[in-house]
Amino acid sequence: MKDQVKRILSGIAAVTVLMSAGCSSTVGGAGGDSGSGGSSKSGTVGKSENSGISKTIENSYASEEIAGDPEIRYVESMQLIGDTGKILVSGSNDEGESKLLLTDESFAAFTEIEFSPETPENGECYWRAATSPDGLIYIIVYITDYGDFEVPDYDDPEFDYESYDWDALYAAQTMTYRLYVLDENGEIQSENEITGLDKYAYSEEDGGNVYVNGFYPCTDGRIILNVSGDDEVYVIVDTEGNLGDELDFGDNTWFYASGYDRDGNFVYLTWGDGGNIIKT
């Protein structure tokens, strides 16, 4: 298993180093220049697009077995932490527990970030981590609390998925989201609940909850949230959990993959009239 993880890490490591070379961009996007404030204003976000990769990458990369031996079973993602030279590795161990590790481009040693958010007594939580181009780590914790409602034992062989009253379960749950900001060494700098999401929630008939589908850290403490309820929107949130302006990326936009160019602009893959396109 460790050999398999090493091979997976080796392949992703090549891609991570490739991304560190960056892409050129001429138009500022959601992760624009520091202090510009352009991404947090209402209206259409400045963007450029390509129907394909217009220029062949000049360098080629080969994967090699890494020297380090991370104690994880599954590698979910690897992300550069700005220009700090450090890389954040997200994954899980043999017990299925989520893990965050720090390493550098040598992949010779891994340091675990101790992160263990509080779980409601009758609830559950999970979290996702992402890095920003200015060298910070952001974690959003997705918390579901069922209050006094009796949650079924899904592992019980007698549990009947088809006849269970799922509507009652969804009606009983309360969902909240907490935003953590960590420095490049994995030390927590701030922790705040994201507020103001209720206005995007589903109607009470549909459960009344709101979902954060993804988030994309930019610069100067700004994060793009992809939020869905009765509608789906992209909206700015700051490090204190306060919502800002909604962003207009055009109709039917979905981020299939994203990253940052060497100027810190937000670059994402989406769908255009002729297929996949890259925008900033």
PDB file of C-alpha atoms in Angstrom, residues 82-221:
ATOM      1  CA  GLY A  82       1.911  30.480  -2.581  1.00  0.00           C
ATOM      2  CA  ASP A  83       5.611  31.057  -3.170  1.00  0.00           C
ATOM      3  CA  THR A  84       6.638  29.649   0.228  1.00  0.00           C
ATOM      4  CA  GLY A  85       8.154  26.539  -1.358  1.00  0.00           C
ATOM      5  CA  LYS A  86       5.787  24.391   0.721  1.00  0.00           C
ATOM      6  CA  ILE A  87       3.100  21.998  -0.468  1.00  0.00           C
ATOM      7  CA  LEU A  88      -0.109  20.974   1.289  1.00  0.00           C
ATOM      8  CA  VAL A  89      -1.062  17.301   0.899  1.00  0.00           C
ATOM      9  CA  SER A  90      -4.626  16.244   1.764  1.00  0.00           C
ATOM     10  CA  GLY A  91      -5.533  12.600   2.231  1.00  0.00           C
ATOM     11  CA  SER A  92      -6.619   9.929   4.660  1.00  0.00           C
ATOM     12  CA  ASN A  93      -4.999   7.116   6.636  1.00  0.00           C
ATOM     13  CA  ASP A  94      -5.864   3.419   6.848  1.00  0.00           C
ATOM     14  CA  GLU A  95      -8.686   4.205   9.314  1.00  0.00           C
ATOM     15  CA  GLY A  96     -10.251   6.684   6.902  1.00  0.00           C
ATOM     16  CA  GLU A  97      -9.310   9.692   9.032  1.00  0.00           C
ATOM     17  CA  SER A  98      -8.640  12.893   7.110  1.00  0.00           C
ATOM     18  CA  LYS A  99      -5.050  14.106   7.227  1.00  0.00           C
ATOM     19  CA  LEU A 100      -3.190  17.262   6.246  1.00  0.00           C
ATOM     20  CA  LEU A 101       0.547  17.088   5.620  1.00  0.00           C
ATOM     21  CA  LEU A 102       3.178  19.697   4.797  1.00  0.00           C
ATOM     22  CA  THR A 103       6.146  18.988   2.569  1.00  0.00           C
ATOM     23  CA  ASP A 104       8.286  20.778  -0.019  1.00  0.00           C
ATOM     24  CA  GLU A 105       9.212  20.077  -3.626  1.00  0.00           C
ATOM     25  CA  SER A 106      11.768  17.486  -2.567  1.00  0.00           C
ATOM     26  CA  PHE A 107       9.002  15.368  -0.975  1.00  0.00           C
ATOM     27  CA  ALA A 108      11.674  14.046   1.382  1.00  0.00           C
ATOM     28  CA  ALA A 109       9.829  14.724   4.659  1.00  0.00           C
ATOM     29  CA  PHE A 110       6.222  15.226   5.711  1.00  0.00           C
ATOM     30  CA  THR A 111       4.875  17.079   8.759  1.00  0.00           C
ATOM     31  CA  GLU A 112       1.288  16.516   9.858  1.00  0.00           C
ATOM     32  CA  ILE A 113      -0.940  19.494  10.630  1.00  0.00           C
ATOM     33  CA  GLU A 114      -2.939  18.669  13.753  1.00  0.00           C
ATOM     34  CA  PHE A 115      -6.514  19.655  12.935  1.00  0.00           C
ATOM     35  CA  SER A 116      -9.485  18.206  14.805  1.00  0.00           C
ATOM     36  CA  PRO A 117     -12.652  20.349  14.712  1.00  0.00           C
ATOM     37  CA  GLU A 118     -15.367  19.759  17.283  1.00  0.00           C
ATOM     38  CA  THR A 119     -18.236  17.526  16.163  1.00  0.00           C
ATOM     39  CA  PRO A 120     -21.805  18.025  17.501  1.00  0.00           C
ATOM     40  CA  GLU A 121     -22.963  15.408  20.016  1.00  0.00           C
ATOM     41  CA  ASN A 122     -25.682  14.290  17.604  1.00  0.00           C
ATOM     42  CA  GLY A 123     -24.166  15.282  14.321  1.00  0.00           C
ATOM     43  CA  GLU A 124     -21.243  15.034  11.969  1.00  0.00           C
ATOM     44  CA  CYS A 125     -18.677  17.175  10.256  1.00  0.00           C
ATOM     45  CA  TYR A 126     -16.120  16.998   7.514  1.00  0.00           C
ATOM     46  CA  TRP A 127     -13.773  19.549   6.057  1.00  0.00           C
ATOM     47  CA  ARG A 128     -11.927  20.646   2.957  1.00  0.00           C
ATOM     48  CA  ALA A 129      -8.664  22.546   2.658  1.00  0.00           C
ATOM     49  CA  ALA A 130      -7.317  24.861  -0.030  1.00  0.00           C
ATOM     50  CA  THR A 131      -4.353  27.195  -0.365  1.00  0.00           C
ATOM     51  CA  SER A 132      -4.113  30.790  -1.530  1.00  0.00           C
ATOM     52  CA  PRO A 133      -1.516  32.391  -3.821  1.00  0.00           C
ATOM     53  CA  ASP A 134      -0.374  34.632  -0.943  1.00  0.00           C
ATOM     54  CA  GLY A 135       0.742  31.710   1.194  1.00  0.00           C
ATOM     55  CA  LEU A 136      -2.197  30.853   3.457  1.00  0.00           C
ATOM     56  CA  ILE A 137      -4.187  27.673   4.092  1.00  0.00           C
ATOM     57  CA  TYR A 138      -7.969  27.840   4.319  1.00  0.00           C
ATOM     58  CA  ILE A 139     -10.158  25.113   5.786  1.00  0.00           C
ATOM     59  CA  ILE A 140     -13.946  25.100   5.706  1.00  0.00           C
ATOM     60  CA  VAL A 141     -15.617  22.728   8.157  1.00  0.00           C
ATOM     61  CA  TYR A 142     -19.059  21.477   7.106  1.00  0.00           C
ATOM     62  CA  ILE A 143     -21.095  20.838  10.286  1.00  0.00           C
ATOM     63  CA  THR A 144     -24.428  19.016  10.400  1.00  0.00           C
ATOM     64  CA  ASP A 145     -26.354  18.964  13.695  1.00  0.00           C
ATOM     65  CA  TYR A 146     -29.499  16.851  14.089  1.00  0.00           C
ATOM     66  CA  GLY A 147     -30.462  18.214  17.517  1.00  0.00           C
ATOM     67  CA  ASP A 148     -32.807  15.799  19.327  1.00  0.00           C
ATOM     68  CA  PHE A 149     -33.603  13.820  16.197  1.00  0.00           C
ATOM     69  CA  GLU A 150     -32.611  10.163  16.369  1.00  0.00           C
ATOM     70  CA  VAL A 151     -30.194   9.454  13.548  1.00  0.00           C
ATOM     71  CA  PRO A 152     -30.380   5.871  12.237  1.00  0.00           C
ATOM     72  CA  ASP A 153     -27.521   3.426  12.436  1.00  0.00           C
ATOM     73  CA  TYR A 154     -26.618   3.058   8.785  1.00  0.00           C
ATOM     74  CA  ASP A 155     -24.416   0.052   9.550  1.00  0.00           C
ATOM     75  CA  ASP A 156     -27.333  -1.860  11.057  1.00  0.00           C
ATOM     76  CA  PRO A 157     -28.181  -4.752   8.702  1.00  0.00           C
ATOM     77  CA  GLU A 158     -31.846  -4.215   9.588  1.00  0.00           C
ATOM     78  CA  PHE A 159     -31.812  -0.603   8.369  1.00  0.00           C
ATOM     79  CA  ASP A 160     -34.112  -0.143   5.365  1.00  0.00           C
ATOM     80  CA  TYR A 161     -32.910   2.649   3.103  1.00  0.00           C
ATOM     81  CA  GLU A 162     -35.979   2.536   0.892  1.00  0.00           C
ATOM     82  CA  SER A 163     -38.660   2.923   3.564  1.00  0.00           C
ATOM     83  CA  TYR A 164     -36.779   5.335   5.849  1.00  0.00           C
ATOM     84  CA  ASP A 165     -38.255   8.854   6.199  1.00  0.00           C
ATOM     85  CA  TRP A 166     -35.388  10.835   4.704  1.00  0.00           C
ATOM     86  CA  ASP A 167     -37.491  14.020   4.535  1.00  0.00           C
ATOM     87  CA  ALA A 168     -37.792  13.999   8.339  1.00  0.00           C
ATOM     88  CA  LEU A 169     -34.047  13.584   8.688  1.00  0.00           C
ATOM     89  CA  TYR A 170     -33.295  16.477   6.347  1.00  0.00           C
ATOM     90  CA  ALA A 171     -35.879  18.681   8.058  1.00  0.00           C
ATOM     91  CA  ALA A 172     -34.224  18.068  11.433  1.00  0.00           C
ATOM     92  CA  GLN A 173     -30.695  18.913  10.362  1.00  0.00           C
ATOM     93  CA  THR A 174     -29.058  22.292  10.803  1.00  0.00           C
ATOM     94  CA  MET A 175     -26.005  23.051   8.698  1.00  0.00           C
ATOM     95  CA  THR A 176     -23.289  25.546   9.558  1.00  0.00           C
ATOM     96  CA  TYR A 177     -19.897  26.305   8.059  1.00  0.00           C
ATOM     97  CA  ARG A 178     -16.770  27.412   9.911  1.00  0.00           C
ATOM     98  CA  LEU A 179     -13.790  29.022   8.212  1.00  0.00           C
ATOM     99  CA  TYR A 180     -10.264  28.477   9.536  1.00  0.00           C
ATOM    100  CA  VAL A 181      -7.234  30.413   8.320  1.00  0.00           C
ATOM    101  CA  LEU A 182      -3.803  28.829   8.854  1.00  0.00           C
ATOM    102  CA  ASP A 183      -0.346  30.135   8.067  1.00  0.00           C
ATOM    103  CA  GLU A 184       2.162  28.282   5.887  1.00  0.00           C
ATOM    104  CA  ASN A 185       3.278  26.246   8.924  1.00  0.00           C
ATOM    105  CA  GLY A 186      -0.243  25.036   9.704  1.00  0.00           C
ATOM    106  CA  GLU A 187      -0.802  27.311  12.711  1.00  0.00           C
ATOM    107  CA  ILE A 188      -4.403  28.535  13.089  1.00  0.00           C
ATOM    108  CA  GLN A 189      -4.643  32.311  12.725  1.00  0.00           C
ATOM    109  CA  SER A 190      -8.414  32.724  12.924  1.00  0.00           C
ATOM    110  CA  GLU A 191     -11.668  30.771  13.153  1.00  0.00           C
ATOM    111  CA  ASN A 192     -15.109  32.155  12.304  1.00  0.00           C
ATOM    112  CA  GLU A 193     -18.547  30.950  11.297  1.00  0.00           C
ATOM    113  CA  ILE A 194     -19.617  31.928   7.786  1.00  0.00           C
ATOM    114  CA  THR A 195     -22.745  34.031   8.234  1.00  0.00           C
ATOM    115  CA  GLY A 196     -25.396  35.336   5.860  1.00  0.00           C
ATOM    116  CA  LEU A 197     -25.825  32.142   3.853  1.00  0.00           C
ATOM    117  CA  ASP A 198     -29.502  31.773   4.811  1.00  0.00           C
ATOM    118  CA  LYS A 199     -30.609  34.051   1.967  1.00  0.00           C
ATOM    119  CA  TYR A 200     -29.422  31.400  -0.496  1.00  0.00           C
ATOM    120  CA  ALA A 201     -31.120  28.479   1.272  1.00  0.00           C
ATOM    121  CA  TYR A 202     -33.669  26.145  -0.225  1.00  0.00           C
ATOM    122  CA  SER A 203     -37.290  26.821   0.653  1.00  0.00           C
ATOM    123  CA  GLU A 204     -38.646  25.232   3.815  1.00  0.00           C
ATOM    124  CA  GLU A 205     -40.537  22.748   1.655  1.00  0.00           C
ATOM    125  CA  ASP A 206     -37.184  21.587   0.275  1.00  0.00           C
ATOM    126  CA  GLY A 207     -35.433  21.363   3.632  1.00  0.00           C
ATOM    127  CA  GLY A 208     -34.359  24.970   4.155  1.00  0.00           C
ATOM    128  CA  ASN A 209     -30.624  24.253   3.973  1.00  0.00           C
ATOM    129  CA  VAL A 210     -27.847  25.856   1.965  1.00  0.00           C
ATOM    130  CA  TYR A 211     -24.781  24.070   0.639  1.00  0.00           C
ATOM    131  CA  VAL A 212     -21.223  25.206   0.010  1.00  0.00           C
ATOM    132  CA  ASN A 213     -20.177  23.159  -3.019  1.00  0.00           C
ATOM    133  CA  GLY A 214     -16.640  24.489  -3.211  1.00  0.00           C
ATOM    134  CA  PHE A 215     -14.383  27.383  -2.314  1.00  0.00           C
ATOM    135  CA  TYR A 216     -11.450  29.090  -3.971  1.00  0.00           C
ATOM    136  CA  PRO A 217      -9.071  31.282  -1.925  1.00  0.00           C
ATOM    137  CA  CYS A 218      -7.807  34.389  -3.691  1.00  0.00           C
ATOM    138  CA  THR A 219      -5.617  37.115  -2.169  1.00  0.00           C
ATOM    139  CA  ASP A 220      -5.981  39.631   0.673  1.00  0.00           C
ATOM    140  CA  GLY A 221      -8.233  37.326   2.691  1.00  0.00           C
TER     141      GLY A 221
END
